XYZ file of C-alpha atoms in Angstrom:
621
model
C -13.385 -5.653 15.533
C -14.100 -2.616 13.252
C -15.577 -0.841 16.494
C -12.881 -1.272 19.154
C -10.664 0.873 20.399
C -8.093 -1.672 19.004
C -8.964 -0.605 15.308
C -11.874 2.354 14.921
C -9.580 5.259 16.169
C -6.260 4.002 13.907
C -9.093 3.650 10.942
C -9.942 7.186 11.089
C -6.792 8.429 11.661
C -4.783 6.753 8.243
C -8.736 7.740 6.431
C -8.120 11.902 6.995
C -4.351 11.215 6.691
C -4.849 9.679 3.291
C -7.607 12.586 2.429
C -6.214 15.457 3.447
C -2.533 14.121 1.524
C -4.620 14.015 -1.971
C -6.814 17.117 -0.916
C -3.688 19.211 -0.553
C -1.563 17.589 -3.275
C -4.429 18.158 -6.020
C -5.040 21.552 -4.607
C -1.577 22.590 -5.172
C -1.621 21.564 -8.733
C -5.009 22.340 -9.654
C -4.105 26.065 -8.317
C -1.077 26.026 -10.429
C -2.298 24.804 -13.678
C -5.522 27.427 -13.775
C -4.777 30.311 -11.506
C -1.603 32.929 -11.787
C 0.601 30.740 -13.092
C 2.391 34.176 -13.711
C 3.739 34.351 -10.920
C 5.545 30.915 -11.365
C 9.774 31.317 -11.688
C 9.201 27.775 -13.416
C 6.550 26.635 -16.488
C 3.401 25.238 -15.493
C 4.143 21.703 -16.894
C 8.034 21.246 -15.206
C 6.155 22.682 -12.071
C 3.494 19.616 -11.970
C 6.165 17.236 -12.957
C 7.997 18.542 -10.257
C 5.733 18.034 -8.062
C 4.898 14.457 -8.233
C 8.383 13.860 -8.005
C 8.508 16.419 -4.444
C 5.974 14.238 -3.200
C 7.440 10.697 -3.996
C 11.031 11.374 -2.973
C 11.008 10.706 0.384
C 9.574 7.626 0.043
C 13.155 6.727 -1.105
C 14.953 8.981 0.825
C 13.374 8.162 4.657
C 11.459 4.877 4.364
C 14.451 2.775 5.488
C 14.861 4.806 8.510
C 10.964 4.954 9.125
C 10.765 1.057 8.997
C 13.715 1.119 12.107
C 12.107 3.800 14.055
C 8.040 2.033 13.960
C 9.623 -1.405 14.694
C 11.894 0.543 17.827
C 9.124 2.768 19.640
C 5.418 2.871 20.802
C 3.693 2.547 17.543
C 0.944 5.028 19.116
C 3.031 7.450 20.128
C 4.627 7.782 16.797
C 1.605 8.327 14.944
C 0.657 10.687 17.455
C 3.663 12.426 16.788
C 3.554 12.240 13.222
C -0.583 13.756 13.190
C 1.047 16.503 15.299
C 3.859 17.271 12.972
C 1.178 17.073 10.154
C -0.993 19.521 11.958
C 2.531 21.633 12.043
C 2.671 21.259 8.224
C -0.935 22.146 7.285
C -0.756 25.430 9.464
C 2.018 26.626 7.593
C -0.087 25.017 4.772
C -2.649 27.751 5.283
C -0.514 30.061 4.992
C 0.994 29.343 1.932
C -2.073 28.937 -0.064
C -3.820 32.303 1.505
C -0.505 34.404 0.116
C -0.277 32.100 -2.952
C 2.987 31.341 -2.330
C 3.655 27.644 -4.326
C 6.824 27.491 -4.149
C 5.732 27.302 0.228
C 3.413 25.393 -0.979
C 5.843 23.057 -2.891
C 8.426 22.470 0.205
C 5.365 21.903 2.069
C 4.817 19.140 -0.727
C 7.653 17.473 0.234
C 7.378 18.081 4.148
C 4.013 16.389 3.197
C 5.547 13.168 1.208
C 8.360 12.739 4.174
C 5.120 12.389 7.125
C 3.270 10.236 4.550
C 6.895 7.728 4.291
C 6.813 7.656 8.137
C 3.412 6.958 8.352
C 3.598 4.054 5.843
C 5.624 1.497 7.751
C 3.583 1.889 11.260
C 0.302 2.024 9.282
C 0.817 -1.834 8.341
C 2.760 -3.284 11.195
C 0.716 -1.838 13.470
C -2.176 -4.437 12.573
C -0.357 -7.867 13.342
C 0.218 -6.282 16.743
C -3.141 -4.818 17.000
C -5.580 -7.546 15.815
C -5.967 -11.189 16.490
C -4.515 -13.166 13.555
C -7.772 -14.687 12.277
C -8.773 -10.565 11.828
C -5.762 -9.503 10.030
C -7.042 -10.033 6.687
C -10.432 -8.237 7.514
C -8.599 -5.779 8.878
C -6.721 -4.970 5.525
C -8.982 -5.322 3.415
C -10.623 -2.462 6.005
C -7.946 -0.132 5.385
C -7.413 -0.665 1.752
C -10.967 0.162 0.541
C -10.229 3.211 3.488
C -7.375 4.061 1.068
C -8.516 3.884 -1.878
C -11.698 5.932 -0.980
C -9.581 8.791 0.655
C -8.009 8.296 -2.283
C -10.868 9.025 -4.179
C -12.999 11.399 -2.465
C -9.487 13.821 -2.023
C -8.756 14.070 -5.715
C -12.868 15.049 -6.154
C -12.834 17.332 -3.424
C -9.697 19.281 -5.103
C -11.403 20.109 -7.881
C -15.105 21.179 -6.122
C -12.546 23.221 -3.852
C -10.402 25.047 -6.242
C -13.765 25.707 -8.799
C -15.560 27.418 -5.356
C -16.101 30.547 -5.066
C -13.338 30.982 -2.531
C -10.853 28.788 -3.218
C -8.006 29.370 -0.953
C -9.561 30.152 1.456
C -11.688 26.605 1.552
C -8.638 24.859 0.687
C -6.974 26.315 3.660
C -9.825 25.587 5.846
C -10.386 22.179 4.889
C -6.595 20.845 5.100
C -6.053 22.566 8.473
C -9.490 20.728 9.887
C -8.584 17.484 8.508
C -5.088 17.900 10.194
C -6.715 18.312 13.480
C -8.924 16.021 13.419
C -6.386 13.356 12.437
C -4.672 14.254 15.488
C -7.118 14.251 17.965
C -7.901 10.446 16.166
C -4.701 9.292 17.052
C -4.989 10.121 20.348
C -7.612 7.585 21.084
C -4.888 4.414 19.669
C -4.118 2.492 22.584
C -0.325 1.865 23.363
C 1.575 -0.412 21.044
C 5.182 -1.114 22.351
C 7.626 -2.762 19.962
C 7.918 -6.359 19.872
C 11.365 -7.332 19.241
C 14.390 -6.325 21.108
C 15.035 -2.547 20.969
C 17.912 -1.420 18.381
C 20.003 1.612 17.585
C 18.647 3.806 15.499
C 20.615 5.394 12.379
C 20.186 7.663 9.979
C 21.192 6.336 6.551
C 19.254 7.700 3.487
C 20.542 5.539 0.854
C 22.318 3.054 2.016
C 19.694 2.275 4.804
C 17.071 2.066 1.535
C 19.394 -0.660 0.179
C 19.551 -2.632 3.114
C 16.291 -2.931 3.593
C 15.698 -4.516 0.467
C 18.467 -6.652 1.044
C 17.503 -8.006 4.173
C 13.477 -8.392 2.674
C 15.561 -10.589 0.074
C 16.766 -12.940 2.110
C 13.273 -14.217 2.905
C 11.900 -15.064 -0.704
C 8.613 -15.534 0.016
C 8.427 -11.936 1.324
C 10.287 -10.348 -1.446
C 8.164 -11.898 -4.395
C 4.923 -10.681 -2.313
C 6.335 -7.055 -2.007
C 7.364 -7.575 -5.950
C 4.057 -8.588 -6.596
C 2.296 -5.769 -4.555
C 4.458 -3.104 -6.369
C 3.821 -4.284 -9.909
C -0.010 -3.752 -8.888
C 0.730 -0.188 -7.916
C 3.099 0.184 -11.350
C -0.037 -1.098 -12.976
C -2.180 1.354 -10.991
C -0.318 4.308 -11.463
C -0.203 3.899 -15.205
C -4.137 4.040 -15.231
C -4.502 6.760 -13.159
C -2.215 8.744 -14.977
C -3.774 8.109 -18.585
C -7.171 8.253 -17.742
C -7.280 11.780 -18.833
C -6.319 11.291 -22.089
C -7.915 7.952 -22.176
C -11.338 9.592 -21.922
C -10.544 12.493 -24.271
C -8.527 10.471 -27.151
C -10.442 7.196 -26.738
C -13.754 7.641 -25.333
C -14.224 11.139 -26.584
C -15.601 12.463 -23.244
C -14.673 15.455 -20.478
C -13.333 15.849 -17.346
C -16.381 14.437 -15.165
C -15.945 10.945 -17.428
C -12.217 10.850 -15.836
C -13.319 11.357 -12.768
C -16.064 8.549 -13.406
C -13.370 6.253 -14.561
C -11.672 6.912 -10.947
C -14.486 6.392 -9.105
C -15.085 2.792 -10.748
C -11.632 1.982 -10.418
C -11.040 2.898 -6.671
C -14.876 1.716 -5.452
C -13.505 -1.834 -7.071
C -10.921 -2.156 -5.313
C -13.034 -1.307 -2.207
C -15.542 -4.047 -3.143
C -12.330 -6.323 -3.970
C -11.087 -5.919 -0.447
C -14.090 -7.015 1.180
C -14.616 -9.635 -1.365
C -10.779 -11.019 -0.500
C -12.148 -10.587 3.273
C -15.020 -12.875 2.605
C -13.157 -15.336 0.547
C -10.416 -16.254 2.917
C -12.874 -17.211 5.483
C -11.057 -15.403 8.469
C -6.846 -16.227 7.780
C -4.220 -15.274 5.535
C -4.948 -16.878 2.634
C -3.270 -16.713 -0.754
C -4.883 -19.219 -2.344
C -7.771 -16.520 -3.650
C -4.366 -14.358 -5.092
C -4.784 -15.748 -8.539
C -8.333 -14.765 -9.000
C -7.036 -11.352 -8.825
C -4.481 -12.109 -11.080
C -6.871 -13.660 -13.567
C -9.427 -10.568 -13.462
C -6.506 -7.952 -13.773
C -5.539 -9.729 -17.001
C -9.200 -10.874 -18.464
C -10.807 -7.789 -17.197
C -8.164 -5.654 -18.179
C -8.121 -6.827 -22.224
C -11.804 -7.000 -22.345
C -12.011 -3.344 -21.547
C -10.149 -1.998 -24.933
C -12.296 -4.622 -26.778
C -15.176 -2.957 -25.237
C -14.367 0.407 -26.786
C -17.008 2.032 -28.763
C -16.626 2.126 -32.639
C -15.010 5.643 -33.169
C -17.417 6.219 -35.715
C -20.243 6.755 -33.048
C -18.799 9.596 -31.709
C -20.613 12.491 -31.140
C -19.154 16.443 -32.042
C -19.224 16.975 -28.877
C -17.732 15.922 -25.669
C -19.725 13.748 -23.136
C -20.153 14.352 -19.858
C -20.947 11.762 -17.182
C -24.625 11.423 -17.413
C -24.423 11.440 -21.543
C -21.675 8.654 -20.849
C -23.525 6.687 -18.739
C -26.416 7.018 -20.553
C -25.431 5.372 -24.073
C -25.509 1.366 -23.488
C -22.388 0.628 -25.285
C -20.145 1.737 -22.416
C -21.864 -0.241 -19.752
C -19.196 -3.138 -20.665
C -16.469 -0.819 -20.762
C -17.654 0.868 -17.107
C -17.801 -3.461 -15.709
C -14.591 -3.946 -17.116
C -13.234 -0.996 -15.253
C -15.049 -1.648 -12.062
C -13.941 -5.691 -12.145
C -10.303 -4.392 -13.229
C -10.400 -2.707 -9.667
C -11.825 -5.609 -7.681
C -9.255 -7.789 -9.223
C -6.521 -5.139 -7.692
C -8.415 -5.493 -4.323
C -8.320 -9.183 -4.642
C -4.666 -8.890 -5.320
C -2.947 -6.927 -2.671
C -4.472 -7.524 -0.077
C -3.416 -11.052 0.914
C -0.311 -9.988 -0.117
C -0.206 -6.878 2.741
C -1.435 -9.694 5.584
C 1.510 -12.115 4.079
C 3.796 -9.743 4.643
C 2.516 -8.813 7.890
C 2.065 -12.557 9.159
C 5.297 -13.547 7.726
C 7.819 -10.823 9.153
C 9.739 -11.853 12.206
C 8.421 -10.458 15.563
C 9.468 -6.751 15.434
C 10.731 -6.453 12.085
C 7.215 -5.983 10.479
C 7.986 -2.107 9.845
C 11.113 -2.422 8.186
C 9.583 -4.738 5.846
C 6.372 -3.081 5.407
C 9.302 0.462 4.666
C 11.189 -2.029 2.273
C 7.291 -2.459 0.519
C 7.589 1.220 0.399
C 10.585 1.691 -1.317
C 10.234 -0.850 -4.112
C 6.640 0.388 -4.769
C 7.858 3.965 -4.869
C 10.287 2.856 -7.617
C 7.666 1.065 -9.932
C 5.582 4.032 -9.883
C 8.345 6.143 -11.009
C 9.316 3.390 -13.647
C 5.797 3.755 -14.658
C 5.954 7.142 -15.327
C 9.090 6.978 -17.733
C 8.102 3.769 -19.230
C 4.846 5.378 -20.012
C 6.737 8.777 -21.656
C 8.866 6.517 -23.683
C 6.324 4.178 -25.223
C 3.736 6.901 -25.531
C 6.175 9.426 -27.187
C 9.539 7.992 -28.845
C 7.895 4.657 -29.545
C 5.038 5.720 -30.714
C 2.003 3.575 -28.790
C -1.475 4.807 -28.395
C -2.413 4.367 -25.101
C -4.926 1.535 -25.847
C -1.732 -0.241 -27.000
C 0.151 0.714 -23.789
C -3.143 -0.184 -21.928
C -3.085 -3.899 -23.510
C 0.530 -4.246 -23.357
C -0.082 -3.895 -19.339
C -2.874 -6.395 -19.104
C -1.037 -8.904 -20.980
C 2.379 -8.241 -18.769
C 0.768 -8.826 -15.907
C 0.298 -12.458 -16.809
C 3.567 -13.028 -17.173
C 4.604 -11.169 -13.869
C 2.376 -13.731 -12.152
C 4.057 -16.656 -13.823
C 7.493 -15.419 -12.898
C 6.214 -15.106 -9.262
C 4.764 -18.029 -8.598
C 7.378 -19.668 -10.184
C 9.968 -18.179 -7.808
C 7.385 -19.227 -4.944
C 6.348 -22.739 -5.386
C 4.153 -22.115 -2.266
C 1.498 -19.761 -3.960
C 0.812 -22.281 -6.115
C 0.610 -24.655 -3.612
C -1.882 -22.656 -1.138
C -4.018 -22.064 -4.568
C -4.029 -25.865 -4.888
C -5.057 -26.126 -1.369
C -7.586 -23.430 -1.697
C -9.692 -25.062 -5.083
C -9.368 -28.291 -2.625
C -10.505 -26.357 0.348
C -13.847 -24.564 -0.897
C -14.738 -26.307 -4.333
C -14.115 -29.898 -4.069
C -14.637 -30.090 -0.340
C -16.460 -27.624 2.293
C -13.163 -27.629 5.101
C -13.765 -26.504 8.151
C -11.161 -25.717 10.697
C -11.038 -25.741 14.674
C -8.354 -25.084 17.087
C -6.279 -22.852 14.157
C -4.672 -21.013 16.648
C -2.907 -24.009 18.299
C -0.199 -24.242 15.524
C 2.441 -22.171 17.109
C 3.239 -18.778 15.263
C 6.928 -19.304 15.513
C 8.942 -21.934 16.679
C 9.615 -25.544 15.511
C 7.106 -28.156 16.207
C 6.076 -31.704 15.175
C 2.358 -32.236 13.488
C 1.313 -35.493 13.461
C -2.294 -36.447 12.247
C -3.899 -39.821 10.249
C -3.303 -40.284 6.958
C -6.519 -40.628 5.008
C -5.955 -39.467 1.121
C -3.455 -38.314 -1.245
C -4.117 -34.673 -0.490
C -4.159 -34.627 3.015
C -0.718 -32.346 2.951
C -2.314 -29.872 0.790
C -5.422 -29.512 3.246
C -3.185 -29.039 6.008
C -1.071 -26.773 4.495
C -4.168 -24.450 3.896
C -5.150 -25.074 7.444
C -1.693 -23.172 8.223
C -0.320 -19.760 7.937
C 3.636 -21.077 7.997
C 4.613 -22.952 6.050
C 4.996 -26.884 6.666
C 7.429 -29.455 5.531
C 5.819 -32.423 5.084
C 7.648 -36.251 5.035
C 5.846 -38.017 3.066
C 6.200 -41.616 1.185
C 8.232 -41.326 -1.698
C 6.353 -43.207 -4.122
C 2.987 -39.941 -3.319
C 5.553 -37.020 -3.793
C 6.901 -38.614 -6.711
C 2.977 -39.063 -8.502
C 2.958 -37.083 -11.954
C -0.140 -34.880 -10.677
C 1.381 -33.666 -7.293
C 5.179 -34.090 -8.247
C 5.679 -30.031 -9.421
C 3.465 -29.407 -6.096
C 5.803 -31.823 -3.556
C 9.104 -31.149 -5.449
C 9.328 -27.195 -4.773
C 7.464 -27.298 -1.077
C 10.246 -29.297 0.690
C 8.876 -32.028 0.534
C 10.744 -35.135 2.645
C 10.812 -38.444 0.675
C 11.167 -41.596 3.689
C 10.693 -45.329 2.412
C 10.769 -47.807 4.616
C 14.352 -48.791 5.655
C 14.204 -52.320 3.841
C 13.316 -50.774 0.559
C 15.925 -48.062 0.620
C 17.909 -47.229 3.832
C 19.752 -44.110 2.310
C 16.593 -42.336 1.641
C 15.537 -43.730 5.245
C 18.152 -42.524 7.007
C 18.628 -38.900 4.793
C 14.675 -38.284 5.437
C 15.680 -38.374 9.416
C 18.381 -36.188 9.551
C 16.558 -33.507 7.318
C 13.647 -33.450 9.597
C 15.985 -32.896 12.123
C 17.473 -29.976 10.573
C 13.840 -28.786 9.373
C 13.202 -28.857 13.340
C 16.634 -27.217 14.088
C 16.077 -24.534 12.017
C 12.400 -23.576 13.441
C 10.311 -25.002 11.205
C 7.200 -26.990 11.245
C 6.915 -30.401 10.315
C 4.289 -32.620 9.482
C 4.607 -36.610 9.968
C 2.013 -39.023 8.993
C 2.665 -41.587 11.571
C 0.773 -44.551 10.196
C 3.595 -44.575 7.073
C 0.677 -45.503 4.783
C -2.886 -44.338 3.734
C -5.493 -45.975 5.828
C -6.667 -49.111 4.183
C -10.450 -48.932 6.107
C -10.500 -45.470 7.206
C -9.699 -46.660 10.645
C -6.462 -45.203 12.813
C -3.790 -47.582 12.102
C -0.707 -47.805 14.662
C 2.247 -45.268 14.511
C 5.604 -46.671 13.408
C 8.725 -45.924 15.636
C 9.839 -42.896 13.218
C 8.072 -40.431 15.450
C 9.300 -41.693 18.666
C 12.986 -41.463 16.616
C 12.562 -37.655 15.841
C 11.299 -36.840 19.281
C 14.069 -38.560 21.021
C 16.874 -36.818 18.395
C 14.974 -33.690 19.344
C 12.513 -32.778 21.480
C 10.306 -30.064 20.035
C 6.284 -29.518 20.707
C 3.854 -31.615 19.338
C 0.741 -30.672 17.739
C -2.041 -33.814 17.401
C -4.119 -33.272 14.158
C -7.059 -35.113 12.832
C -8.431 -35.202 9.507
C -12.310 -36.320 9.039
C -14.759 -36.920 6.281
C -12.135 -37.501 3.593
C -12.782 -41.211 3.772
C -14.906 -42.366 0.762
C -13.157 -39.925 -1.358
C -11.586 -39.877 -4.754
C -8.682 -39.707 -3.127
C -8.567 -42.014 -0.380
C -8.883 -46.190 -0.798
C -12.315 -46.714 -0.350
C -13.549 -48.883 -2.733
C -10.677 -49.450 -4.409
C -6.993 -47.758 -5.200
C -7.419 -44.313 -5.074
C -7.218 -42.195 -7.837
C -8.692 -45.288 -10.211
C -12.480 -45.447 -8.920
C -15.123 -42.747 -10.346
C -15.590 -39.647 -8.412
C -18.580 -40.087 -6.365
C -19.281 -36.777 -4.206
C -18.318 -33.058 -4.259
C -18.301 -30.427 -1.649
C -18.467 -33.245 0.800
C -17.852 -31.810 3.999
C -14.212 -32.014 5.576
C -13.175 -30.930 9.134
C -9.421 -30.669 10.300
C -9.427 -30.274 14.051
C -6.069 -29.282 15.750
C -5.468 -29.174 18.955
C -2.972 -27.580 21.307
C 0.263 -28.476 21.378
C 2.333 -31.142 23.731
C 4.773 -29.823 25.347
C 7.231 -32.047 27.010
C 5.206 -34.680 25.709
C 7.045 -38.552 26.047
C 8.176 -39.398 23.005
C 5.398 -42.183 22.928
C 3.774 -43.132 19.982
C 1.180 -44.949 21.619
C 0.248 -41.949 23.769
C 0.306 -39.657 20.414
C -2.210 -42.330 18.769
C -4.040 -41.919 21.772
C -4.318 -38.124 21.441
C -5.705 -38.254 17.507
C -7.606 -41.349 17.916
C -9.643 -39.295 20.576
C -9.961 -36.464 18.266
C -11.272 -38.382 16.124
C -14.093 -40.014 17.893
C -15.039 -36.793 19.264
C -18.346 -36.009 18.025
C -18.307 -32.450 19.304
């Protein structure tokens, strides 16, 4: 994947973008703070102030409209239009730094942060479109550690530039070369048309900003993960911004110890990316979200209990190598480095949720929605950071902690909001720690649509190994007397769940669990049916009750066969016994779901559908 002409060329294109945005920015300020700040009409300190806030405005300002305009054109041909008005910006770029004019260089800023919000929106939704679905995860976790790097090696380069020899004149170089080669990148993308049906494009600043979010809002799921991804860059932004004075106050060390903090903050979240990429096994999954969540909190605290005793000090100021050298900060430097990995474990699920989630052609606007909300944490962080660190009074240890132990209850909050993080984490421990699941014929479950599962019923968490076996979301109708067990109750009761009974021990709840499926199906969802209407007593196929041949006939919607194997013997299945009431026996037993494609136009037989799993399950292949 990383090598086609699918993904390489769009790689190195949102790399030099991402470099050559920090290289410039950092150059700009670096200039200002040490070299003729005489010439300034404004003080050195509003000027820098002024222009992180140059840079982030148009993310507020343009984002909306950016969102509309990726999910309404050639994705290609905008970013080839955007390198090209980037290469506009950095010539007049070169300019402006060869005359020292920064107040050019300041609009240019801002010309600068309005590309960048254009660029966000296509940069994401471009990869649904561009990759297969089982490589959009690898693919993020590609362009996140890209990023972050960037990132990384920009803000390093800014200061090796501006302490050269010739300063502005490298600077000017270097952004101008990075411009053009971004360009001539971009040209090697291959087309992209937009997905969805083609809309009218408007120009609305503000209001269009507003209804972005609102419209992300109606989908709850979506909104929580772009909630979620934002408080991670609130969180990141607040490090970045006191590691300065972090180093100097707290670890009593120089510049080159900040810009080791960076580097072990931004190279984790590299390593976390890939580490996400290798623990989702090839999909979308969420389940490894809380891991992240866990380190960011864990790894977080543990690195202000890992501060050196004051008293060990030295008079002077250490420098890297000195830092790195004295044992007692090797803790500290883990903590820093696993804080990072725990961010890279963290978003990016939550970027290929977003992506795999969004309705066909309205990726952008939700990936521009993203944009916004993150745009306003970071400037929350900011102000919350001035406030606590000034008129309350916190040291920024304190502030530090107080962010580690927030973030805890952030991820309460969210996955209380969405049961169905919870869930997939469920599914996930079940997945790779109590069982080894392996799944074939993924990409049979339809992307969109409604459609009918139907597979044998073999334990008590057969819905939760499905449901990690699934991007979308399923709704599952299942005996009432499993979803209401104490362990799975919380689990059933928020994933819309429907209760069915058979029609002699409750014909309400009978006839209510058909006409919700129905609606369920109506509405485009999937829905999962364990035919049998009971767990398997022997492990054997029983026969499928008339239920399914009832929802078929109501309405007629695809049909996708399912079969479960090597749960049978488990804690959770009857062998041996009730389950649940017999000692475990095995772990990391091996568990295969296979799925095949879908029946469309299928009789509504339930022999024939018996037929289809019973073969898939005798299939030895």
């Amino acid at each position: 994947m990383f090598f086609s002409r699918r993904f390489l060329p769009y790689f190195v294109t949102q790399c030099l973008g991402a470099l050559n945005d920090n290289i410039y920015k950092n150059v700009l300020l670096l200039l200002v703070t040490y070299s003729q700040v005489d010439s300034l009409p404004i003080g050195v300190d509003l000027f820098v102030n002024l222009a992180a806030g140059v840079f982030i405005l148009p993310f507020f300002l343009f984002s909306a409209h950016a969102g509309v305009v990726a999910d309404n054109i050639d994705k290609a041909r905008l970013i080839r239009a955007l390198k090209l008005l980037e290469l506009v910006i950095m010539s007049c770029a070169v300019l402006a730094i060869l005359s020292h004019n920064y107040l050019m260089m300041l609009l240019l800023l801002f010309l600068t942060g309005s590309q960048s919000a254009y660029f966000g929106p296509v940069k994401y939704s471009l990869l649904p479109q561009a990759l297969a679905e089982n490589e959009l995860v690898t693919g993020n976790a590609w362009v996140e550690m890209g990023t972050f790097l960037s990132i990384l090696v920009g803000t390093l380069s800014a200061g090796l530039i501006v302490s050269s020899e010739h300063a502005a004149g490298t600077a000017a170089l270097v952004v101008f070369m990075l411009a053009l080669a971004g360009y001539l990148a971009s040209r090697a993308i291959p087309a992209l048309p937009p997905q969805g049906k083609i809309r009218q494009i408007h120009f609305r600043p503000l209001s269009g900003a507003w209804g972005s979010i609102r419209r992300v809002k109606r989908t709850p799921s979506i909104w929580m993960a772009i909630l979620a991804i934002s408080w991670f860059w609130f969180l990141g932004a607040t490090y970045l911004t006191q590691f300065p004075n972090f180093a100097k106050l707290h670890l009593h060390s120089g510049a080159t110890v900040v810009s080791l903090l960076l580097a072990l903050f931004s190279i984790g979240i590299a390593v976390g990316s890939f580490l996400c990429e290798r623990l989702s096994f090839g999909h979308v999954e969420l389940g490894v979200l809380p891991f992240g969540v866990l380190g960011l909190t864990v790894f977080g605290v543990d690195m202000l209990l890992a501060l050196p005793d004051p008293a060990t000090f030295p008079v002077m100021l250490y420098g890297a190598g000195e830092f790195i050298a004295q044992s007692a900060h090797h803790r500290l430097m883990f903590d820093l480095f696993m804080v990072g990995v725990s961010g890279g474990l963290f978003i990016v699920p939550l970027y290929a949720f977003i992506q795999s989630r969004a309705a066909k052609g309205e990726c952008a606007r939700a990936i521009a929605a993203n944009n916004i909300v993150n745009a306003l944490f970071m400037v929350v962080s900011a102000l919350l950071s001035m406030v606590l660190l000034g008129a309350v009074g916190l040291s920024i240890v304190q502030l530090f902690l107080m962010l580690a132990l927030t973030n805890a209850l952030v991820a309460f909050y969210v996955y209380r909001q969405v049961p169905e993080f919870t869930q997939r984490f469920v599914s996930y421990l079940l997945s790779h720690l109590l069982y080894r699941v392996t799944v074939r014929g993924r990409p049979n479950i339809p992307k969109e649509g409604a459609g009918l599962i139907v597979c044998n019923h073999v334990s008590y968490v057969d819905a939760l190994l499905i449901l990690g076996a699934s991007t979308r979301p399923i709704r599952f109708v299942m005996d009432k007397s499993i979803s209401e067990m104490p362990l799975l109750r919380y689990l059933f009761r928020h994933a819309g769940v429907i209760p069915i009974c058979s029609p002699k021990q409750c014909a309400q709840t009978y006839e209510k669990a058909f006409e919700r499926i129905d609606a369920a199906l109506a509405q485009g969802d999937l829905v999962c049916i364990f035919p049998e209407g009971r767990l398997s007593p022997d492990g054997e196929l029983g026969e499928f009750r008339p239920g399914v041949e009832q929802i078929l006939n109501r309405r007629p919607v695809p049909v996708i066969p399912m079969a479960l194997k090597g749960l049978w013997g488990s804690y959770f299945s009857h062998k041996d016994g009730h389950a649940l009431t017999t000692r475990p026996k095995r772990f990391w037993s091996k568990v295969r779901i296979d799925i095949a494609p879908a029946l469309d136009g299928v009789a509504p037989d339930r022999n024939v559908l018996r037929d289809h799993v019973h073969a898939m399950l005798k299939s030895t292949e």
